[in-house]
Coordinates of C-alpha atoms and ligand atoms in Angstrom, one line a residue:
L1 CA 1.7 -93.4 -15.1
R2 CA 5.4 -92.9 -16.3
V3 CA 6.9 -90.1 -16.4
I4 CA 10.1 -88.8 -18.1
V5 CA 11.9 -85.5 -17.3
I6 CA 14.7 -84.6 -19.9
G7 CA 17.5 -82.7 -18.2
G8 CA 18.7 -83.5 -14.8
G9 CA 19.6 -80.0 -13.9
A10 CA 18.0 -77.8 -11.5
A11 CA 14.2 -77.9 -13.1
G12 CA 14.0 -80.8 -13.5
I13 CA 15.7 -82.9 -10.6
F14 CA 13.2 -80.6 -8.5
T15 CA 9.8 -81.3 -10.9
A16 CA 11.0 -85.2 -10.5
I17 CA 11.1 -85.4 -6.9
N18 CA 7.6 -82.9 -6.5
I19 CA 5.6 -85.2 -9.2
A20 CA 7.5 -88.3 -7.4
E21 CA 6.6 -87.1 -3.7
K22 CA 3.4 -86.0 -4.2
N23 CA 2.0 -89.4 -6.8
P24 CA 3.9 -92.6 -5.3
A25 CA 2.5 -94.5 -7.7
C26 CA 3.7 -92.6 -10.8
E27 CA 7.2 -93.9 -12.1
V28 CA 9.5 -91.3 -12.4
I29 CA 12.6 -91.3 -14.3
V30 CA 15.1 -88.8 -15.3
L31 CA 16.6 -89.2 -18.2
E32 CA 20.5 -86.9 -18.4
K33 CA 22.6 -86.5 -21.2
S34 CA 26.1 -85.6 -19.1
A35 CA 27.8 -88.3 -16.2
K36 CA 26.8 -85.5 -14.0
L37 CA 23.4 -83.6 -12.0
L38 CA 23.1 -80.2 -11.4
S39 CA 26.0 -79.4 -11.8
K40 CA 25.0 -75.7 -12.9
V41 CA 23.8 -75.9 -9.2
K42 CA 26.7 -76.9 -8.0
V43 CA 28.7 -73.7 -9.8
S44 CA 25.9 -71.4 -9.3
G45 CA 26.2 -68.2 -6.6
G46 CA 29.9 -68.7 -6.8
G47 CA 29.8 -72.4 -5.1
R48 CA 27.3 -71.1 -2.8
C49 CA 24.3 -71.2 -4.9
N50 CA 22.0 -68.2 -4.7
V51 CA 19.1 -70.4 -4.5
T52 CA 16.3 -68.1 -4.8
N53 CA 15.7 -64.2 -3.4
E54 CA 13.4 -62.4 0.0
R55 CA 11.2 -60.3 -1.9
H56 CA 7.8 -62.6 -2.1
L57 CA 4.8 -60.4 -3.6
P58 CA 4.5 -62.0 -7.0
K59 CA 4.7 -57.6 -8.2
E60 CA 7.9 -58.0 -6.7
L61 CA 9.0 -60.2 -8.1
L62 CA 7.9 -59.9 -12.0
P63 CA 10.1 -56.4 -13.0
F64 CA 13.8 -59.1 -12.2
Y65 CA 12.3 -60.7 -15.8
P66 CA 12.7 -59.7 -18.4
R67 CA 11.6 -62.2 -20.6
G68 CA 8.6 -63.6 -18.5
G69 CA 7.8 -60.3 -16.6
K70 CA 3.9 -59.6 -16.2
K71 CA 2.9 -63.3 -17.5
L72 CA 4.9 -65.0 -14.6
Y73 CA 2.5 -63.3 -12.1
P74 CA 0.2 -66.5 -11.9
V75 CA 2.9 -68.6 -11.6
F76 CA 4.2 -66.8 -8.4
K77 CA 0.8 -66.5 -7.1
K78 CA 0.5 -70.2 -6.7
F79 CA 4.3 -70.3 -5.7
S80 CA 7.0 -67.9 -5.2
T81 CA 10.4 -67.7 -3.2
G82 CA 8.7 -67.7 0.4
D83 CA 7.4 -71.5 -1.3
M84 CA 10.4 -72.5 -1.8
V85 CA 12.1 -71.7 1.2
E86 CA 9.4 -73.0 3.3
W87 CA 10.3 -76.4 1.0
L88 CA 14.0 -76.6 1.6
S89 CA 13.2 -76.2 5.0
V90 CA 10.6 -79.4 5.4
H91 CA 13.5 -81.1 3.0
G92 CA 16.8 -80.4 5.2
V93 CA 18.1 -77.6 4.1
K94 CA 18.1 -74.2 6.5
T95 CA 19.0 -70.7 4.5
K96 CA 19.8 -67.1 5.2
V97 CA 18.9 -63.4 4.0
E98 CA 21.8 -61.4 3.0
P99 CA 21.5 -57.6 3.2
D100 CA 20.9 -57.7 -0.4
Q101 CA 17.9 -60.1 0.2
R102 CA 19.4 -62.8 -1.7
I103 CA 19.2 -66.2 0.0
F104 CA 21.4 -68.7 0.5
P105 CA 21.9 -72.4 2.7
V106 CA 23.0 -71.5 5.7
T107 CA 26.1 -73.9 5.1
D108 CA 27.9 -71.2 2.0
D109 CA 27.7 -74.2 0.0
S110 CA 25.7 -75.1 -3.1
Q111 CA 26.7 -78.9 -2.1
S112 CA 23.8 -79.1 0.8
I113 CA 21.2 -78.4 -1.8
I114 CA 22.5 -80.9 -4.2
D115 CA 22.6 -83.3 -1.7
C116 CA 19.4 -82.1 -0.7
F117 CA 17.7 -83.4 -4.1
L118 CA 19.4 -86.2 -4.5
R119 CA 18.4 -88.0 -1.3
N120 CA 15.0 -86.7 -2.4
A121 CA 14.8 -88.3 -5.4
E122 CA 15.8 -91.5 -3.9
K123 CA 13.6 -91.4 -0.9
F124 CA 10.8 -90.9 -3.6
N125 CA 12.1 -93.5 -5.9
V126 CA 13.2 -90.9 -8.8
K127 CA 14.5 -93.1 -11.6
I128 CA 17.8 -91.4 -13.2
H129 CA 19.4 -92.5 -15.5
H130 CA 23.2 -90.8 -16.4
S131 CA 24.5 -90.3 -20.0
V132 CA 21.1 -91.0 -22.5
A133 CA 20.9 -87.8 -24.6
V134 CA 17.6 -87.3 -25.7
E135 CA 17.8 -86.5 -29.5
K136 CA 14.1 -87.0 -30.9
I137 CA 10.1 -86.6 -29.7
H138 CA 6.9 -87.5 -31.0
F139 CA 3.6 -88.3 -30.1
G140 CA 1.5 -91.4 -31.2
N141 CA -0.9 -94.7 -30.2
A142 CA -1.3 -92.4 -26.8
N143 CA 2.0 -92.3 -25.7
W144 CA 5.2 -90.1 -26.2
H145 CA 8.0 -92.1 -27.5
L146 CA 11.4 -91.0 -26.9
E147 CA 14.9 -91.4 -28.9
T148 CA 18.1 -91.5 -27.2
N149 CA 21.5 -92.5 -27.7
T150 CA 20.8 -95.3 -25.8
G151 CA 17.5 -96.8 -27.2
R152 CA 14.0 -95.8 -26.8
F153 CA 11.5 -94.6 -24.1
E154 CA 8.0 -94.6 -24.1
A155 CA 6.2 -92.6 -21.3
D156 CA 2.5 -91.1 -20.4
K157 CA 4.2 -87.4 -19.7
V158 CA 7.5 -85.6 -20.8
I159 CA 9.0 -82.8 -18.8
V160 CA 11.6 -80.6 -21.2
A161 CA 13.8 -79.6 -18.9
T162 CA 16.8 -79.1 -20.6
G163 CA 18.2 -75.5 -19.6
S164 CA 19.8 -73.4 -23.1
S165 CA 20.7 -76.8 -25.8
Q166 CA 20.8 -75.4 -29.5
T167 CA 20.2 -79.5 -30.4
V168 CA 17.3 -79.0 -27.8
W169 CA 15.8 -76.2 -29.7
N170 CA 16.2 -77.7 -33.5
W171 CA 14.1 -80.5 -32.0
L172 CA 11.5 -79.1 -30.8
S173 CA 10.9 -76.8 -33.2
D174 CA 10.6 -79.8 -35.4
L175 CA 7.8 -81.0 -33.4
G176 CA 6.3 -77.5 -34.0
L177 CA 6.5 -75.7 -31.1
H178 CA 7.9 -71.9 -31.7
V179 CA 11.5 -71.5 -30.7
I180 CA 12.4 -67.4 -29.9
D181 CA 16.5 -67.0 -30.9
P182 CA 18.4 -67.3 -28.1
V183 CA 20.7 -64.3 -26.7
P184 CA 23.1 -64.5 -24.3
S185 CA 21.9 -62.1 -20.8
L186 CA 24.0 -61.5 -18.2
F187 CA 27.2 -60.3 -18.9
T188 CA 29.4 -57.4 -19.1
F189 CA 30.5 -54.0 -21.4
K190 CA 34.0 -54.4 -22.6
I191 CA 35.4 -51.3 -23.0
D192 CA 38.9 -49.9 -24.4
D193 CA 38.9 -46.2 -23.3
E194 CA 41.7 -44.4 -21.7
R195 CA 39.6 -43.3 -19.0
L196 CA 39.0 -46.7 -17.5
R197 CA 43.0 -47.6 -18.0
S198 CA 44.8 -49.5 -15.2
L199 CA 42.0 -48.7 -13.1
Q200 CA 40.1 -52.1 -12.5
G201 CA 39.0 -52.6 -8.6
I202 CA 37.7 -49.4 -8.4
S203 CA 33.7 -49.0 -8.1
F204 CA 31.4 -46.6 -6.9
E205 CA 28.2 -47.0 -4.8
Q206 CA 25.1 -45.9 -6.9
V207 CA 25.4 -45.0 -10.9
K208 CA 23.1 -44.4 -13.7
V209 CA 23.9 -46.1 -17.1
R210 CA 21.6 -45.5 -20.1
I211 CA 22.4 -46.7 -23.4
V212 CA 22.5 -44.3 -26.0
G213 CA 19.4 -44.8 -28.9
N214 CA 17.1 -46.9 -26.9
K215 CA 15.4 -46.1 -23.2
L216 CA 17.1 -48.7 -21.3
S217 CA 18.5 -47.6 -18.3
E218 CA 19.6 -48.7 -14.8
D219 CA 20.8 -47.7 -11.3
G220 CA 23.6 -49.2 -8.8
P221 CA 26.5 -50.3 -8.1
M222 CA 29.6 -50.5 -10.8
L223 CA 33.0 -52.0 -10.9
I224 CA 35.7 -51.1 -13.3
T225 CA 37.4 -54.6 -14.6
H226 CA 40.3 -54.6 -16.9
W227 CA 38.2 -55.0 -19.6
G228 CA 36.0 -52.9 -19.3
L229 CA 32.8 -52.4 -16.9
S230 CA 31.0 -54.5 -14.6
G231 CA 29.3 -54.3 -11.0
P232 CA 25.0 -55.1 -11.0
A233 CA 24.2 -51.8 -12.8
I234 CA 26.0 -53.4 -16.0
L235 CA 24.6 -56.8 -15.8
K236 CA 20.7 -55.7 -14.9
L237 CA 21.0 -53.3 -17.8
S238 CA 23.0 -56.2 -19.9
S239 CA 19.9 -58.3 -18.7
L240 CA 16.8 -55.3 -19.9
G241 CA 18.9 -54.9 -23.1
A242 CA 19.7 -58.5 -23.9
I243 CA 17.5 -58.5 -27.5
W244 CA 18.6 -54.8 -28.4
I245 CA 21.9 -55.2 -27.8
N246 CA 22.6 -58.6 -30.1
E247 CA 21.0 -56.8 -32.4
Q248 CA 23.2 -54.1 -32.6
H249 CA 26.3 -56.8 -32.5
Y250 CA 27.9 -55.4 -28.9
D251 CA 28.8 -52.5 -30.4
F252 CA 26.6 -49.8 -28.7
E253 CA 27.3 -46.0 -26.5
I254 CA 26.3 -45.5 -22.7
L255 CA 26.3 -42.7 -20.8
V256 CA 27.5 -43.6 -17.5
N257 CA 26.0 -40.8 -14.4
F258 CA 28.6 -41.3 -11.8
L259 CA 26.1 -38.8 -9.5
S260 CA 22.9 -41.0 -9.8
G261 CA 21.0 -39.1 -7.8
Y262 CA 21.6 -35.6 -9.0
K263 CA 21.0 -34.2 -12.4
E264 CA 23.6 -32.1 -14.3
Q265 CA 22.1 -28.2 -13.0
E266 CA 21.8 -29.8 -9.6
V267 CA 25.8 -30.6 -10.2
R268 CA 26.2 -27.3 -11.4
E269 CA 25.0 -25.3 -8.5
L270 CA 26.1 -27.5 -5.6
W271 CA 29.8 -26.9 -7.5
T272 CA 29.6 -23.3 -7.6
D273 CA 28.2 -23.1 -3.6
Y274 CA 31.4 -25.4 -3.2
V275 CA 33.8 -23.2 -5.0
N276 CA 32.4 -20.3 -3.0
L277 CA 32.7 -22.1 0.0
H278 CA 36.4 -23.7 -0.8
P279 CA 38.2 -21.5 -2.7
N280 CA 41.5 -22.1 -2.1
R281 CA 41.5 -26.0 -1.6
K282 CA 43.4 -28.2 -4.3
V283 CA 41.1 -29.3 -6.5
H284 CA 43.4 -33.0 -6.5
K285 CA 42.8 -33.5 -2.6
Y286 CA 39.6 -33.1 -2.5
P287 CA 37.2 -35.4 -4.4
L288 CA 33.8 -34.4 -4.1
W289 CA 31.3 -37.0 -4.0
G290 CA 32.6 -39.4 -2.9
I291 CA 34.4 -39.7 -6.3
P292 CA 37.3 -42.2 -5.9
G293 CA 40.7 -40.8 -5.8
R294 CA 42.1 -42.2 -8.6
F295 CA 39.1 -41.8 -11.2
W296 CA 38.8 -38.1 -10.2
E297 CA 42.4 -37.6 -10.9
R298 CA 42.2 -39.2 -14.6
L299 CA 38.8 -36.8 -15.0
L300 CA 41.0 -34.1 -14.0
S301 CA 43.6 -34.6 -16.5
L302 CA 41.3 -35.4 -19.0
A303 CA 39.6 -31.3 -17.8
E304 CA 43.3 -30.3 -18.3
V305 CA 43.3 -29.3 -14.7
N306 CA 46.9 -28.8 -13.6
N307 CA 48.5 -30.5 -10.4
G308 CA 47.5 -27.4 -7.6
T309 CA 45.3 -26.0 -8.9
S310 CA 42.4 -24.4 -6.3
F311 CA 38.6 -24.7 -7.3
G312 CA 38.9 -21.0 -7.7
E313 CA 41.0 -21.4 -9.9
M314 CA 39.3 -23.6 -12.0
S315 CA 38.6 -22.3 -15.7
K316 CA 34.9 -22.6 -17.1
K317 CA 35.7 -24.7 -19.7
S318 CA 37.8 -27.6 -17.4
T319 CA 35.0 -27.2 -15.3
N320 CA 32.6 -27.8 -17.7
K321 CA 34.3 -30.5 -18.9
L322 CA 34.7 -32.3 -15.2
I323 CA 31.1 -31.9 -15.0
E324 CA 30.1 -33.3 -18.6
E325 CA 32.5 -36.4 -17.4
L326 CA 30.7 -36.9 -14.2
T327 CA 26.8 -36.5 -15.0
Q328 CA 27.1 -38.1 -18.7
G329 CA 30.1 -39.1 -19.8
R330 CA 29.7 -41.1 -22.8
Y331 CA 31.7 -44.6 -23.4
H332 CA 31.7 -47.1 -26.5
V333 CA 31.2 -50.4 -25.4
S334 CA 32.8 -52.5 -28.2
G335 CA 31.9 -56.4 -26.3
K336 CA 30.8 -58.4 -24.0
S337 CA 32.3 -60.4 -21.7
T338 CA 30.7 -62.9 -18.7
F339 CA 30.4 -62.4 -15.0
K340 CA 32.3 -64.7 -13.1
E341 CA 31.2 -67.3 -15.8
E342 CA 27.9 -66.5 -14.6
F343 CA 25.4 -66.2 -17.5
V344 CA 21.8 -67.0 -19.0
T345 CA 20.4 -67.5 -22.2
A346 CA 17.6 -64.8 -23.2
G347 CA 15.2 -66.9 -25.7
G348 CA 14.0 -70.6 -26.4
V349 CA 10.0 -71.7 -26.5
D350 CA 7.5 -69.2 -26.7
L351 CA 5.5 -69.1 -23.3
T352 CA 2.2 -68.7 -26.3
E353 CA 3.4 -72.1 -26.6
V354 CA 2.3 -73.1 -22.5
S355 CA 0.2 -72.4 -20.2
L356 CA 1.6 -70.6 -17.4
D357 CA -0.9 -72.3 -15.1
D358 CA 0.5 -75.8 -15.4
F359 CA 3.5 -75.1 -17.7
S360 CA 1.9 -77.7 -20.1
A361 CA 2.2 -77.0 -23.9
N362 CA -1.1 -76.4 -25.1
R363 CA -1.0 -77.7 -28.0
F364 CA 0.5 -81.1 -27.4
P365 CA -1.6 -83.4 -24.2
G366 CA 1.0 -84.6 -21.9
L367 CA 4.0 -82.4 -22.9
Y368 CA 5.2 -80.1 -20.2
L369 CA 8.2 -77.5 -20.3
A370 CA 10.5 -76.0 -17.2
G371 CA 13.4 -73.7 -16.7
E372 CA 16.2 -72.1 -19.1
V373 CA 14.4 -74.1 -22.3
L374 CA 11.3 -71.5 -22.1
N375 CA 11.8 -67.6 -23.1
I376 CA 11.8 -66.9 -19.2
D377 CA 15.2 -65.6 -18.0
A378 CA 16.0 -62.6 -15.1
M379 CA 18.4 -60.4 -13.5
T380 CA 20.9 -61.9 -10.9
G381 CA 19.1 -62.5 -7.1
G382 CA 18.2 -66.4 -6.8
F383 CA 15.4 -65.2 -9.5
N384 CA 16.2 -67.9 -12.8
F385 CA 16.0 -70.5 -9.9
Q386 CA 12.9 -69.4 -9.0
A387 CA 11.2 -69.7 -12.4
C388 CA 13.0 -73.2 -12.0
W389 CA 11.1 -74.5 -8.7
S390 CA 7.9 -72.7 -9.3
A391 CA 7.1 -74.3 -12.8
G392 CA 8.7 -77.2 -11.0
W393 CA 5.6 -77.2 -8.3
L394 CA 3.2 -76.5 -10.7
I395 CA 3.9 -79.5 -13.1
S396 CA 4.0 -81.4 -10.6
D397 CA 0.4 -80.3 -8.6
S398 CA -1.3 -80.1 -12.1
I399 CA 0.3 -84.2 -12.7
S400 CA -1.2 -85.0 -9.2
K401 CA -4.9 -83.7 -10.5
S402 CA -4.6 -85.4 -13.9
I403 CA -3.9 -89.0 -11.7
E404 CA -7.0 -88.4 -9.3
Ligands
LIG1 C1 28.0 -69.7 -13.5 C2 26.4 -69.9 -13.3 C3 26.0 -69.2 -12.0 C4 25.0 -68.6 -11.6 N1 24.1 -68.9 -10.1 C5 23.4 -68.9 -10.5 C6 22.3 -68.2 -8.8 O1 23.4 -67.9 -7.8 N2 21.8 -68.1 -9.0 C7 20.2 -68.3 -9.9 O2 19.0 -68.2 -9.7 N3 20.3 -68.0 -11.1 C8 22.1 -68.8 -11.6 N4 22.5 -69.3 -12.5 C9 21.7 -69.5 -13.5 C10 20.8 -70.8 -13.7 O3 22.1 -72.2 -12.9 C11 20.0 -71.2 -14.4 O4 18.8 -70.5 -14.9 C12 19.0 -72.5 -14.8 O5 20.4 -73.9 -14.0 C13 18.6 -73.6 -15.0 O6 18.2 -74.7 -14.5 P1 17.8 -75.9 -16.3 O7 17.3 -76.5 -15.3 O8 16.4 -75.0 -17.0 O9 19.1 -76.0 -17.1 P2 20.5 -76.5 -16.0 O10 20.5 -76.3 -14.8 O11 21.5 -76.0 -17.2 O12 20.0 -78.0 -17.0 C14 19.6 -78.5 -17.7 C15 19.8 -79.8 -17.9 O13 20.0 -80.9 -19.7 C16 20.1 -81.4 -19.6 N5 20.3 -81.8 -21.2 C17 20.3 -81.2 -22.2 N6 20.0 -81.5 -23.7 C18 19.4 -82.7 -22.8 C19 19.0 -84.0 -23.6 N7 19.0 -83.7 -24.6 N8 18.8 -85.3 -23.4 C20 19.3 -85.4 -21.8 N9 19.7 -84.1 -20.9 C21 20.0 -83.1 -21.6 C22 21.9 -81.2 -19.4 O14 23.1 -81.6 -19.1 C23 21.4 -80.3 -17.7 O15 22.4 -81.5 -17.1 C24 23.9 -69.5 -12.9 C25 24.2 -69.5 -13.9 C26 25.4 -70.2 -14.4 C27 26.3 -70.5 -15.5

């Protein structure tokens, strides 16, 4: 039996190794368009490779996948994050868990994952062809036929693991698969606003950001950058709202509650208590609720509070303005930017085209799809790679069973 994996990225190499390890009699070939394998793994997680996440119950994982979601329940039931940690351990990579539950190799070096994959690919006789780009595939005479820039290949089974490639989506569409238009996910918000100017580097531990015009909101840390806003709350929101935001042409408004745990009314009550307790304290000297000093000052000047004003002297108008800015600061987003060059693509082959029991194409026997080529994507935290590992494992299992 000959299996060809198209794409030597995370999903492709992991799938190839597992097929070869479980089926020594199988000829497993990887065709990779570029000169390098696993190039995204190399740069992932800031060069450390956030390989998976400590959350391991399928139910816990689902909310992290805006595209995929509940449909992935049976997938993670069969191969979850814990299974990947064990796989890595068995195949020679020790991992560690960080306080935020992200998992990395103990070496803090993505090369450890690459070395492990390449070592095991060699051990199980996976044949790798570099600089071979697949240009078209079709099924005929009980075989898959692949046309590439270097000639033709034939295979009994084909796994498409080409990541986000428009050319591949085009030929998959021609083959008859429904492809959902790709849009970027995991980006930061470009905001040109007086309130944020020159404040890059200031971070907030816990804010709530809501998109005006839909019901999406996210909590978490947020960071002011020189082009706008970034940090986990923003990235998560970009992932949840990827499609809607694209429809708005990256032009929309957000409301930021810098006091995430509190509603406006509660803040007003706390304010009154504080003023009664410390009427003579100078407002500029006492930023409340852990608001960073420089941002506090910016908001005070916006609320027209002069330097030297005490809490007891604050006018009603200024107090209202300050509380409004703190609990529902309205910002106009006018574009997107990448976060440490980290991004994924929402969209790809529609999940109705595959059986999520084994990632086989429903209408094309012997064809499988894994990784970002599918309409599955997640928030940051190792979840995007996990989708690749789980698919690869299930495909390899399915191929073993088909041979038995
Ligand atoms: C900077 C950055 C950092 C990231 N960090 C993390 C992280 O820490 N944790 C995490 O979970 N996710 C991370 N991600 C997301 C993660 O990298 C992707 O989800 C993952 O790489 C997808 O794997 P894949 O195998 O589907 O696609 P890819 O890794 O993109 O691999 C696809 C491969 O297919 C090849 N190919 C394409 N077309 C053809 C063709 N026609 N013929 C032959 N070969 C072809 C490509 O050259 C490529 O090598 C990061 C992404 C980026 C950009």
